[in-house]
Amino acid sequence: MSRGVYNFSSGPAMLPEPVLERVRSELTDLDGSGMSIVEISHRSSAFEEIAHRTESTLRRVLSIPEDYRVLFMQGGASLQFSAVPLNLAPPGSTVDYLVTGHWSSRAAREAARYCSVNVAADGGPLKYRAIPDPADWSPTSDAAYLAYAANETIDGVEFPFVPPTDAALVADMSSTILSRPIDVSRFGLIFFGAQKNLGPAGLTIVVVRDDLVGGARPETPTLLDYAEVARSGSMLNTPPTFSWYVAGLVLEWIEAQGGLTAIGTRNRRKGELLYGAIDGSRLYRNDIDSRHRSWTNVTFRLTDPALEERFLVEAAQAGLVNLKGHRSIGGLRASIYNAMPAEGVETLVEFMTDFERRVLHDADAEATS
Ligand code: PMP
């Protein structure tokens, strides 16, 4: 715990320390230029080199096929909730959404401003604690696309499979991207904000198959038109240069860790350790269907909710910070993205075990007094 805390924030989230150290060392003088990354033009050859290198590293790490464009955009994943229908849904078309939690629900609501939305699966009746069974979905036969959120960051529920569909598949991977290998060729479009597994906020990446580029509605803002963004090399206007640069360093760090296969193995172990501790306890519980639990956002509650505040205070005293659940659902949440080392999760589990022992000891003492 070299910085004094383990930070379980859901995003912006902790970044690998070697990356932060490198940023610090280069911050006042990039490559002997006497200028900082935040002081140079996005049109300079130095930045062009960084931009190009970041894209090639991303392509290598994710094994992105040749016929996909990689777009570096702004506005967060939330702006893609509008950009996707504007680019992919012709006027009068129907689009399918799988609503499995907070973010896919927001995405479906935004798309309804532009086209007819069919909620092909609704996890609401399951309280967003499980992914509805594909056998019960009701997709449209000619949907322009089927959209879903691979992982619901707030609810802590995740698809353990790629949704079966004949339509172009659109995935919001904001909180799972780069957490393990994926087969990009199964998707029409993948988008994600950078601020969880890739770098600072401000950068949103869209990976889109060529045949889905070029059909934007005429009223689409130029900055959201995938064809225009692609044509300009993602430089229609000033891009978030600093976030783009840090993303490149994080990708190089991922490669140095052994790539996504090694990272995925580590992430799976971290999740198993934490869920194992929750399941084996009398004080903590996780209500998500065990087949659909998020690898990256572990939500949990205390069987006595009145103890949650004390848990948070004592955890923070022990250097375990940002464990409060999202304000919309409460409870607790540990986000364990790539940069969270196994020791961070082990330390959290030790704290949880000790907290439980003390709380149950107090309760037993009270019962017998
Ligand atoms: N989708 C998912 C799955 C998310 O986790 C988030 C952010 N937490 C968003 C969308 C919204 O992202 P942004 O704040 O970048 O717009």
mmCIF file of C-alpha atoms and ligand atoms in Angstrom:
data_model
loop_
_atom_site.group_PDB
_atom_site.id
_atom_site.type_symbol
_atom_site.label_atom_id
_atom_site.label_comp_id
_atom_site.label_asym_id
_atom_site.label_seq_id
_atom_site.Cartn_x
_atom_site.Cartn_y
_atom_site.Cartn_z
ATOM 1 C CA MET A 1 0.000 0.000 0.000
ATOM 2 C CA SER A 2 2.685 2.437 -1.039
ATOM 3 C CA ARG A 3 0.323 5.409 -1.356
ATOM 4 C CA GLY A 4 -1.320 4.746 1.999
ATOM 5 C CA VAL A 5 -4.689 3.603 0.658
ATOM 6 C CA TYR A 6 -6.347 1.055 -1.544
ATOM 7 C CA ASN A 7 -8.852 2.965 -3.636
ATOM 8 C CA PHE A 8 -11.989 0.989 -4.563
ATOM 9 C CA SER A 9 -13.607 3.836 -6.536
ATOM 10 C CA SER A 10 -15.888 2.842 -9.417
ATOM 11 C CA GLY A 11 -14.480 5.555 -11.669
ATOM 12 C CA PRO A 12 -12.558 7.650 -12.103
ATOM 13 C CA ALA A 13 -10.639 4.788 -10.561
ATOM 14 C CA MET A 14 -7.140 3.970 -9.441
ATOM 15 C CA LEU A 15 -4.447 3.742 -12.104
ATOM 16 C CA PRO A 16 -1.293 1.595 -12.070
ATOM 17 C CA GLU A 17 1.358 3.277 -9.977
ATOM 18 C CA PRO A 18 4.172 2.833 -12.538
ATOM 19 C CA VAL A 19 2.001 4.751 -15.017
ATOM 20 C CA LEU A 20 1.467 7.614 -12.572
ATOM 21 C CA GLU A 21 5.201 7.683 -11.843
ATOM 22 C CA ARG A 22 5.986 7.901 -15.540
ATOM 23 C CA VAL A 23 3.443 10.692 -16.007
ATOM 24 C CA ARG A 24 5.080 12.553 -13.142
ATOM 25 C CA SER A 25 8.554 12.094 -14.575
ATOM 26 C CA GLU A 26 7.504 13.327 -18.024
ATOM 27 C CA LEU A 27 5.052 15.994 -16.954
ATOM 28 C CA THR A 28 7.272 19.018 -17.254
ATOM 29 C CA ASP A 29 9.389 17.782 -20.140
ATOM 30 C CA LEU A 30 8.107 15.336 -22.728
ATOM 31 C CA ASP A 31 10.948 13.557 -24.515
ATOM 32 C CA GLY A 32 13.408 16.412 -23.986
ATOM 33 C CA SER A 33 11.131 18.902 -25.770
ATOM 34 C CA GLY A 34 11.082 21.301 -22.819
ATOM 35 C CA MET A 35 7.258 21.178 -22.979
ATOM 36 C CA SER A 36 4.587 19.238 -21.154
ATOM 37 C CA ILE A 37 2.093 16.889 -22.788
ATOM 38 C CA VAL A 38 -0.594 19.343 -21.645
ATOM 39 C CA GLU A 39 1.126 22.237 -23.417
ATOM 40 C CA ILE A 40 1.620 20.902 -26.927
ATOM 41 C CA SER A 41 -0.676 21.057 -29.931
ATOM 42 C CA HIS A 42 -2.731 18.027 -30.847
ATOM 43 C CA ARG A 43 -1.430 18.664 -34.392
ATOM 44 C CA SER A 44 2.223 18.480 -33.327
ATOM 45 C CA SER A 45 4.273 15.552 -34.573
ATOM 46 C CA ALA A 46 4.978 14.609 -30.924
ATOM 47 C CA PHE A 47 1.271 14.219 -30.175
ATOM 48 C CA GLU A 48 0.522 12.570 -33.505
ATOM 49 C CA GLU A 49 3.107 9.955 -32.614
ATOM 50 C CA ILE A 50 1.485 9.383 -29.192
ATOM 51 C CA ALA A 51 -1.982 9.178 -30.752
ATOM 52 C CA HIS A 52 -0.865 6.699 -33.354
ATOM 53 C CA ARG A 53 1.027 4.555 -30.848
ATOM 54 C CA THR A 54 -1.940 4.448 -28.448
ATOM 55 C CA GLU A 55 -4.246 3.221 -31.194
ATOM 56 C CA SER A 56 -1.801 0.530 -32.338
ATOM 57 C CA THR A 57 -1.300 -0.683 -28.777
ATOM 58 C CA LEU A 58 -5.063 -0.831 -28.212
ATOM 59 C CA ARG A 59 -5.470 -2.763 -31.458
ATOM 60 C CA ARG A 60 -2.789 -5.208 -30.387
ATOM 61 C CA VAL A 61 -4.045 -5.651 -26.807
ATOM 62 C CA LEU A 62 -7.676 -6.177 -27.843
ATOM 63 C CA SER A 63 -6.830 -7.994 -31.125
ATOM 64 C CA ILE A 64 -9.057 -5.590 -33.054
ATOM 65 C CA PRO A 65 -9.601 -6.839 -36.616
ATOM 66 C CA GLU A 66 -8.538 -4.667 -39.592
ATOM 67 C CA ASP A 67 -12.099 -3.882 -40.628
ATOM 68 C CA TYR A 68 -12.859 -1.983 -37.403
ATOM 69 C CA ARG A 69 -12.282 1.735 -36.853
ATOM 70 C CA VAL A 70 -11.071 3.000 -33.478
ATOM 71 C CA LEU A 71 -12.474 6.432 -32.645
ATOM 72 C CA PHE A 72 -11.222 8.650 -29.818
ATOM 73 C CA MET A 73 -14.190 10.761 -28.756
ATOM 74 C CA GLN A 74 -15.462 12.894 -25.850
ATOM 75 C CA GLY A 75 -18.681 13.279 -23.895
ATOM 76 C CA GLY A 76 -18.330 10.059 -21.920
ATOM 77 C CA ALA A 77 -20.115 6.798 -22.492
ATOM 78 C CA SER A 78 -23.322 8.765 -21.874
ATOM 79 C CA LEU A 79 -22.962 10.703 -25.128
ATOM 80 C CA GLN A 80 -22.716 7.384 -26.955
ATOM 81 C CA PHE A 81 -26.244 6.677 -25.713
ATOM 82 C CA SER A 82 -27.213 9.354 -28.310
ATOM 83 C CA ALA A 83 -24.448 8.788 -30.869
ATOM 84 C CA VAL A 84 -25.299 5.107 -31.330
ATOM 85 C CA PRO A 85 -28.927 5.617 -32.437
ATOM 86 C CA LEU A 86 -28.005 8.735 -34.461
ATOM 87 C CA ASN A 87 -25.432 6.733 -36.434
ATOM 88 C CA LEU A 88 -26.953 3.275 -36.543
ATOM 89 C CA ALA A 89 -30.738 3.688 -36.515
ATOM 90 C CA PRO A 90 -32.292 5.126 -39.691
ATOM 91 C CA PRO A 91 -35.468 7.199 -39.184
ATOM 92 C CA GLY A 92 -38.464 4.936 -38.576
ATOM 93 C CA SER A 93 -36.358 1.986 -37.463
ATOM 94 C CA THR A 94 -36.709 -0.116 -34.341
ATOM 95 C CA VAL A 95 -33.822 -0.923 -32.044
ATOM 96 C CA ASP A 96 -33.582 -3.570 -29.328
ATOM 97 C CA TYR A 97 -32.225 -2.967 -25.822
ATOM 98 C CA LEU A 98 -31.483 -5.424 -23.050
ATOM 99 C CA VAL A 99 -32.230 -3.517 -19.854
ATOM 100 C CA THR A 100 -30.346 -5.105 -16.999
ATOM 101 C CA GLY A 101 -29.618 -2.202 -14.653
ATOM 102 C CA HIS A 102 -29.033 1.514 -14.277
ATOM 103 C CA TRP A 103 -26.860 2.212 -17.321
ATOM 104 C CA SER A 104 -28.660 0.129 -19.937
ATOM 105 C CA SER A 105 -31.894 1.667 -18.713
ATOM 106 C CA ARG A 106 -30.438 5.161 -19.252
ATOM 107 C CA ALA A 107 -29.208 4.133 -22.707
ATOM 108 C CA ALA A 108 -32.623 2.808 -23.750
ATOM 109 C CA ARG A 109 -34.339 5.979 -22.534
ATOM 110 C CA GLU A 110 -31.977 8.186 -24.543
ATOM 111 C CA ALA A 111 -32.362 6.085 -27.709
ATOM 112 C CA ALA A 112 -36.158 6.487 -27.440
ATOM 113 C CA ARG A 113 -35.673 10.175 -28.330
ATOM 114 C CA TYR A 114 -34.617 9.103 -31.839
ATOM 115 C CA CYS A 115 -36.259 5.803 -32.668
ATOM 116 C CA SER A 116 -38.650 3.151 -31.548
ATOM 117 C CA VAL A 117 -37.085 1.174 -28.695
ATOM 118 C CA ASN A 118 -38.085 -2.394 -28.003
ATOM 119 C CA VAL A 119 -36.973 -3.557 -24.563
ATOM 120 C CA ALA A 120 -36.161 -7.104 -25.634
ATOM 121 C CA ALA A 121 -35.316 -8.141 -22.082
ATOM 122 C CA ASP A 122 -36.115 -6.387 -18.826
ATOM 123 C CA GLY A 123 -34.245 -7.305 -15.671
ATOM 124 C CA GLY A 124 -36.488 -4.955 -13.622
ATOM 125 C CA PRO A 125 -38.764 -7.746 -12.344
ATOM 126 C CA LEU A 126 -35.589 -9.570 -11.208
ATOM 127 C CA LYS A 127 -34.584 -6.375 -9.352
ATOM 128 C CA TYR A 128 -31.532 -6.277 -11.648
ATOM 129 C CA ARG A 129 -30.026 -9.146 -9.700
ATOM 130 C CA ALA A 130 -29.795 -11.490 -12.677
ATOM 131 C CA ILE A 131 -29.597 -11.418 -16.465
ATOM 132 C CA PRO A 132 -32.919 -12.547 -17.952
ATOM 133 C CA ASP A 133 -32.698 -15.911 -19.718
ATOM 134 C CA PRO A 134 -32.228 -15.464 -23.517
ATOM 135 C CA ALA A 135 -35.068 -17.970 -24.032
ATOM 136 C CA ASP A 136 -37.412 -15.322 -22.599
ATOM 137 C CA TRP A 137 -36.164 -12.368 -24.683
ATOM 138 C CA SER A 138 -38.441 -10.794 -27.272
ATOM 139 C CA PRO A 139 -36.192 -9.292 -29.965
ATOM 140 C CA THR A 140 -37.519 -7.478 -33.049
ATOM 141 C CA SER A 141 -36.952 -9.410 -36.269
ATOM 142 C CA ASP A 142 -35.500 -6.418 -38.167
ATOM 143 C CA ALA A 143 -33.906 -4.376 -35.374
ATOM 144 C CA ALA A 144 -31.227 -1.928 -36.575
ATOM 145 C CA TYR A 145 -29.123 -3.147 -33.657
ATOM 146 C CA LEU A 146 -29.287 -4.825 -30.263
ATOM 147 C CA ALA A 147 -27.663 -2.853 -27.442
ATOM 148 C CA TYR A 148 -26.687 -3.888 -23.936
ATOM 149 C CA ALA A 149 -24.312 -3.064 -21.097
ATOM 150 C CA ALA A 150 -21.855 -5.926 -20.625
ATOM 151 C CA ASN A 151 -21.489 -5.003 -16.966
ATOM 152 C CA GLU A 152 -23.760 -2.863 -14.827
ATOM 153 C CA THR A 153 -21.291 -0.864 -12.761
ATOM 154 C CA ILE A 154 -23.840 0.267 -10.175
ATOM 155 C CA ASP A 155 -25.891 -2.916 -9.767
ATOM 156 C CA GLY A 156 -22.928 -5.316 -9.961
ATOM 157 C CA VAL A 157 -24.568 -7.644 -12.474
ATOM 158 C CA GLU A 158 -22.781 -8.827 -15.595
ATOM 159 C CA PHE A 159 -23.379 -10.891 -18.731
ATOM 160 C CA PRO A 160 -21.307 -14.106 -18.565
ATOM 161 C CA PHE A 161 -21.984 -14.586 -22.305
ATOM 162 C CA VAL A 162 -22.196 -12.521 -25.484
ATOM 163 C CA PRO A 163 -25.887 -11.967 -26.276
ATOM 164 C CA PRO A 164 -27.086 -14.131 -29.156
ATOM 165 C CA THR A 165 -28.527 -11.972 -31.975
ATOM 166 C CA ASP A 166 -28.664 -11.623 -35.753
ATOM 167 C CA ALA A 167 -28.674 -7.831 -35.462
ATOM 168 C CA ALA A 168 -25.571 -5.670 -35.131
ATOM 169 C CA LEU A 169 -24.493 -6.022 -31.515
ATOM 170 C CA VAL A 170 -23.699 -2.815 -29.604
ATOM 171 C CA ALA A 171 -21.941 -3.171 -26.248
ATOM 172 C CA ASP A 172 -21.343 -0.612 -23.529
ATOM 173 C CA MET A 173 -18.139 -2.013 -22.026
ATOM 174 C CA SER A 174 -17.271 0.982 -19.850
ATOM 175 C CA SER A 175 -16.539 -1.115 -16.787
ATOM 176 C CA THR A 176 -15.311 -4.403 -18.265
ATOM 177 C CA ILE A 177 -13.137 -3.392 -21.186
ATOM 178 C CA LEU A 178 -9.553 -4.656 -20.872
ATOM 179 C CA SER A 179 -10.436 -6.763 -17.824
ATOM 180 C CA ARG A 180 -10.018 -10.013 -19.851
ATOM 181 C CA PRO A 181 -9.791 -11.081 -23.518
ATOM 182 C CA ILE A 182 -12.835 -10.506 -25.758
ATOM 183 C CA ASP A 183 -13.610 -11.505 -29.333
ATOM 184 C CA VAL A 184 -14.180 -8.110 -30.976
ATOM 185 C CA SER A 185 -15.418 -9.724 -34.196
ATOM 186 C CA ARG A 186 -18.666 -10.718 -32.451
ATOM 187 C CA PHE A 187 -19.602 -7.060 -31.996
ATOM 188 C CA GLY A 188 -20.752 -4.371 -34.388
ATOM 189 C CA LEU A 189 -19.743 -1.617 -32.001
ATOM 190 C CA ILE A 190 -18.143 -1.389 -28.565
ATOM 191 C CA PHE A 191 -17.862 1.835 -26.603
ATOM 192 C CA PHE A 192 -16.319 2.704 -23.259
ATOM 193 C CA GLY A 193 -15.287 5.683 -21.184
ATOM 194 C CA ALA A 194 -11.617 5.622 -20.223
ATOM 195 C CA GLN A 195 -11.953 6.403 -16.533
ATOM 196 C CA LYS A 196 -12.154 2.864 -15.133
ATOM 197 C CA ASN A 197 -9.595 0.616 -16.775
ATOM 198 C CA LEU A 198 -7.845 2.897 -19.215
ATOM 199 C CA GLY A 199 -6.973 6.330 -17.895
ATOM 200 C CA PRO A 200 -8.307 9.700 -16.817
ATOM 201 C CA ALA A 201 -11.847 10.837 -17.601
ATOM 202 C CA GLY A 202 -12.475 12.839 -20.763
ATOM 203 C CA LEU A 203 -11.767 10.169 -23.358
ATOM 204 C CA THR A 204 -14.361 7.787 -24.796
ATOM 205 C CA ILE A 205 -13.362 5.089 -27.240
ATOM 206 C CA VAL A 206 -15.602 3.621 -29.921
ATOM 207 C CA VAL A 207 -14.566 0.471 -31.781
ATOM 208 C CA VAL A 208 -16.891 0.090 -34.754
ATOM 209 C CA ARG A 209 -17.059 -2.234 -37.748
ATOM 210 C CA ASP A 210 -16.607 -0.447 -41.072
ATOM 211 C CA ASP A 211 -20.025 -1.350 -42.476
ATOM 212 C CA LEU A 212 -21.716 0.497 -39.582
ATOM 213 C CA VAL A 213 -19.905 3.755 -40.362
ATOM 214 C CA GLY A 214 -21.370 6.246 -42.839
ATOM 215 C CA GLY A 215 -25.100 5.993 -42.185
ATOM 216 C CA ALA A 216 -25.564 8.846 -39.708
ATOM 217 C CA ARG A 217 -28.792 10.806 -39.858
ATOM 218 C CA PRO A 218 -28.423 14.223 -41.490
ATOM 219 C CA GLU A 219 -29.115 16.039 -38.220
ATOM 220 C CA THR A 220 -26.284 14.213 -36.394
ATOM 221 C CA PRO A 221 -23.839 16.739 -34.930
ATOM 222 C CA THR A 222 -20.609 16.514 -36.948
ATOM 223 C CA LEU A 223 -18.664 15.694 -33.786
ATOM 224 C CA LEU A 224 -20.851 12.626 -33.214
ATOM 225 C CA ASP A 225 -20.826 11.374 -36.802
ATOM 226 C CA TYR A 226 -18.595 8.288 -36.784
ATOM 227 C CA ALA A 227 -17.670 8.775 -40.465
ATOM 228 C CA GLU A 228 -16.513 12.348 -39.825
ATOM 229 C CA VAL A 229 -14.614 11.350 -36.695
ATOM 230 C CA ALA A 230 -12.916 8.496 -38.561
ATOM 231 C CA ARG A 231 -12.074 10.692 -41.560
ATOM 232 C CA SER A 232 -10.370 13.262 -39.328
ATOM 233 C CA GLY A 233 -8.324 10.701 -37.380
ATOM 234 C CA SER A 234 -10.419 11.641 -34.308
ATOM 235 C CA MET A 235 -9.200 15.228 -34.583
ATOM 236 C CA LEU A 236 -12.249 17.183 -35.729
ATOM 237 C CA ASN A 237 -11.515 19.460 -32.802
ATOM 238 C CA THR A 238 -9.061 19.474 -29.905
ATOM 239 C CA PRO A 239 -9.107 15.982 -28.396
ATOM 240 C CA PRO A 240 -8.453 15.237 -24.689
ATOM 241 C CA THR A 241 -4.720 14.983 -25.281
ATOM 242 C CA PHE A 242 -3.701 14.220 -21.700
ATOM 243 C CA SER A 243 -6.213 11.358 -21.309
ATOM 244 C CA TRP A 244 -5.171 9.955 -24.685
ATOM 245 C CA TYR A 245 -1.501 10.011 -23.638
ATOM 246 C CA VAL A 246 -2.153 8.332 -20.264
ATOM 247 C CA ALA A 247 -4.328 5.698 -21.960
ATOM 248 C CA GLY A 248 -1.320 4.820 -24.124
ATOM 249 C CA LEU A 249 0.840 4.331 -21.040
ATOM 250 C CA VAL A 250 -1.811 2.164 -19.355
ATOM 251 C CA LEU A 251 -2.012 -0.014 -22.468
ATOM 252 C CA GLU A 252 1.755 -0.467 -22.438
ATOM 253 C CA TRP A 253 1.481 -1.435 -18.754
ATOM 254 C CA ILE A 254 -1.173 -4.041 -19.670
ATOM 255 C CA GLU A 255 1.187 -5.538 -22.248
ATOM 256 C CA ALA A 256 3.989 -5.610 -19.687
ATOM 257 C CA GLN A 257 1.672 -7.521 -17.325
ATOM 258 C CA GLY A 258 1.330 -10.264 -19.930
ATOM 259 C CA GLY A 259 -1.705 -8.907 -21.797
ATOM 260 C CA LEU A 260 -5.368 -9.622 -21.247
ATOM 261 C CA THR A 261 -5.062 -13.363 -20.649
ATOM 262 C CA ALA A 262 -2.794 -12.821 -17.643
ATOM 263 C CA ILE A 263 -4.835 -9.819 -16.482
ATOM 264 C CA GLY A 264 -8.054 -11.841 -16.806
ATOM 265 C CA THR A 265 -6.683 -14.668 -14.655
ATOM 266 C CA ARG A 266 -5.692 -12.185 -11.973
ATOM 267 C CA ASN A 267 -9.060 -10.440 -12.082
ATOM 268 C CA ARG A 268 -10.977 -13.701 -11.826
ATOM 269 C CA ARG A 269 -8.979 -14.670 -8.710
ATOM 270 C CA LYS A 270 -9.588 -11.276 -7.112
ATOM 271 C CA GLY A 271 -13.351 -11.613 -7.652
ATOM 272 C CA GLU A 272 -13.437 -15.189 -6.368
ATOM 273 C CA LEU A 273 -11.603 -14.186 -3.227
ATOM 274 C CA LEU A 274 -13.986 -11.345 -2.435
ATOM 275 C CA TYR A 275 -17.219 -13.170 -3.281
ATOM 276 C CA GLY A 276 -15.943 -16.193 -1.346
ATOM 277 C CA ALA A 277 -15.454 -14.031 1.725
ATOM 278 C CA ILE A 278 -18.934 -12.543 1.368
ATOM 279 C CA ASP A 279 -20.629 -15.918 0.843
ATOM 280 C CA GLY A 280 -18.759 -17.489 3.746
ATOM 281 C CA SER A 281 -19.796 -14.813 6.223
ATOM 282 C CA ARG A 282 -22.793 -14.197 8.481
ATOM 283 C CA LEU A 283 -22.522 -10.420 8.229
ATOM 284 C CA TYR A 284 -22.209 -9.699 4.505
ATOM 285 C CA ARG A 285 -24.394 -10.660 1.595
ATOM 286 C CA ASN A 286 -24.453 -10.272 -2.168
ATOM 287 C CA ASP A 287 -27.852 -10.786 -3.780
ATOM 288 C CA ILE A 288 -26.761 -11.150 -7.401
ATOM 289 C CA ASP A 289 -27.363 -14.491 -9.126
ATOM 290 C CA SER A 290 -24.008 -16.223 -8.683
ATOM 291 C CA ARG A 291 -23.776 -16.869 -12.448
ATOM 292 C CA HIS A 292 -24.121 -13.161 -13.214
ATOM 293 C CA ARG A 293 -21.900 -11.496 -10.661
ATOM 294 C CA SER A 294 -19.705 -8.667 -11.847
ATOM 295 C CA TRP A 295 -15.975 -9.344 -11.953
ATOM 296 C CA THR A 296 -15.187 -5.677 -11.529
ATOM 297 C CA ASN A 297 -17.874 -4.151 -9.284
ATOM 298 C CA VAL A 298 -18.607 -6.254 -6.244
ATOM 299 C CA THR A 299 -21.759 -4.957 -4.528
ATOM 300 C CA PHE A 300 -22.573 -6.123 -1.024
ATOM 301 C CA ARG A 301 -24.657 -5.280 2.001
ATOM 302 C CA LEU A 302 -24.434 -5.861 5.701
ATOM 303 C CA THR A 303 -27.191 -8.010 7.166
ATOM 304 C CA ASP A 304 -27.680 -5.109 9.594
ATOM 305 C CA PRO A 305 -27.667 -1.991 7.339
ATOM 306 C CA ALA A 306 -27.263 0.223 10.406
ATOM 307 C CA LEU A 307 -23.663 -1.017 10.588
ATOM 308 C CA GLU A 308 -22.741 0.145 7.085
ATOM 309 C CA GLU A 309 -21.687 3.617 8.171
ATOM 310 C CA ARG A 310 -19.405 2.191 10.845
ATOM 311 C CA PHE A 311 -17.976 -0.232 8.287
ATOM 312 C CA LEU A 312 -17.124 2.640 5.945
ATOM 313 C CA VAL A 313 -15.525 4.740 8.677
ATOM 314 C CA GLU A 314 -13.401 1.892 10.020
ATOM 315 C CA ALA A 315 -12.465 0.705 6.524
ATOM 316 C CA ALA A 316 -11.254 4.209 5.660
ATOM 317 C CA GLN A 317 -9.220 4.268 8.888
ATOM 318 C CA ALA A 318 -7.611 1.041 7.673
ATOM 319 C CA GLY A 319 -6.788 2.683 4.323
ATOM 320 C CA LEU A 320 -9.618 1.039 2.360
ATOM 321 C CA VAL A 321 -11.439 3.918 0.681
ATOM 322 C CA ASN A 322 -14.368 4.599 -1.649
ATOM 323 C CA LEU A 323 -16.368 1.522 -0.681
ATOM 324 C CA LYS A 324 -19.747 3.265 -0.510
ATOM 325 C CA GLY A 325 -22.341 1.933 -2.959
ATOM 326 C CA HIS A 326 -23.873 4.224 -5.588
ATOM 327 C CA ARG A 327 -26.302 6.722 -4.066
ATOM 328 C CA SER A 328 -29.181 5.272 -6.133
ATOM 329 C CA ILE A 329 -29.041 1.830 -4.519
ATOM 330 C CA GLY A 330 -26.968 2.273 -1.360
ATOM 331 C CA GLY A 331 -25.058 -0.558 0.265
ATOM 332 C CA LEU A 332 -21.371 -1.087 -0.384
ATOM 333 C CA ARG A 333 -19.330 -1.640 -3.519
ATOM 334 C CA ALA A 334 -15.731 -2.591 -4.137
ATOM 335 C CA SER A 335 -14.559 -1.831 -7.661
ATOM 336 C CA ILE A 336 -11.564 -4.004 -8.427
ATOM 337 C CA TYR A 337 -10.354 -3.003 -11.876
ATOM 338 C CA ASN A 338 -6.974 -3.965 -13.343
ATOM 339 C CA ALA A 339 -4.934 -1.512 -11.273
ATOM 340 C CA MET A 340 -6.208 -2.942 -7.952
ATOM 341 C CA PRO A 341 -3.517 -5.388 -6.877
ATOM 342 C CA ALA A 342 -4.425 -8.771 -5.366
ATOM 343 C CA GLU A 343 -2.996 -7.498 -2.066
ATOM 344 C CA GLY A 344 -5.645 -4.761 -2.050
ATOM 345 C CA VAL A 345 -8.413 -7.358 -2.200
ATOM 346 C CA GLU A 346 -6.651 -9.552 0.373
ATOM 347 C CA THR A 347 -6.374 -6.571 2.712
ATOM 348 C CA LEU A 348 -10.066 -5.795 2.239
ATOM 349 C CA VAL A 349 -11.015 -9.406 2.980
ATOM 350 C CA GLU A 350 -8.871 -9.394 6.143
ATOM 351 C CA PHE A 351 -10.541 -6.184 7.266
ATOM 352 C CA MET A 352 -14.024 -7.572 6.538
ATOM 353 C CA THR A 353 -13.294 -10.758 8.486
ATOM 354 C CA ASP A 354 -11.962 -8.812 11.429
ATOM 355 C CA PHE A 355 -14.889 -6.369 11.364
ATOM 356 C CA GLU A 356 -17.343 -9.260 11.317
ATOM 357 C CA ARG A 357 -15.600 -10.976 14.204
ATOM 358 C CA ARG A 358 -15.761 -7.817 16.298
ATOM 359 C CA VAL A 359 -19.371 -7.023 15.417
ATOM 360 C CA LEU A 360 -20.604 -10.548 16.060
ATOM 361 C CA HIS A 361 -18.610 -10.684 19.276
ATOM 362 C CA ASP A 362 -20.318 -7.455 20.453
ATOM 363 C CA ALA A 363 -23.723 -8.841 19.473
ATOM 364 C CA ASP A 364 -23.105 -12.133 21.328
ATOM 365 C CA ALA A 365 -21.905 -10.256 24.391
ATOM 366 C CA GLU A 366 -25.042 -8.120 24.324
ATOM 367 C CA ALA A 367 -27.284 -11.186 23.950
ATOM 368 C CA THR A 368 -25.745 -12.896 26.959
ATOM 369 C CA SER A 369 -25.563 -9.831 29.214
HETATM 370 N N1 PMP B 1 -22.111 2.998 -18.862
HETATM 371 C C1 PMP B 1 -21.532 2.354 -17.834
HETATM 372 C C2 PMP B 1 -21.591 0.849 -17.802
HETATM 373 C C3 PMP B 1 -20.902 3.076 -16.818
HETATM 374 O O1 PMP B 1 -20.327 2.442 -15.794
HETATM 375 C C4 PMP B 1 -20.872 4.489 -16.891
HETATM 376 C C5 PMP B 1 -20.166 5.334 -15.856
HETATM 377 N N2 PMP B 1 -20.052 4.861 -14.615
HETATM 378 C C6 PMP B 1 -21.516 5.106 -17.962
HETATM 379 C C7 PMP B 1 -22.098 4.341 -18.931
HETATM 380 C C8 PMP B 1 -21.523 6.599 -18.078
HETATM 381 O O2 PMP B 1 -20.247 6.999 -18.355
HETATM 382 P P1 PMP B 1 -19.792 8.518 -18.479
HETATM 383 O O3 PMP B 1 -19.813 9.095 -17.114
HETATM 384 O O4 PMP B 1 -18.430 8.371 -19.069
HETATM 385 O O5 PMP B 1 -20.737 9.198 -19.391
#
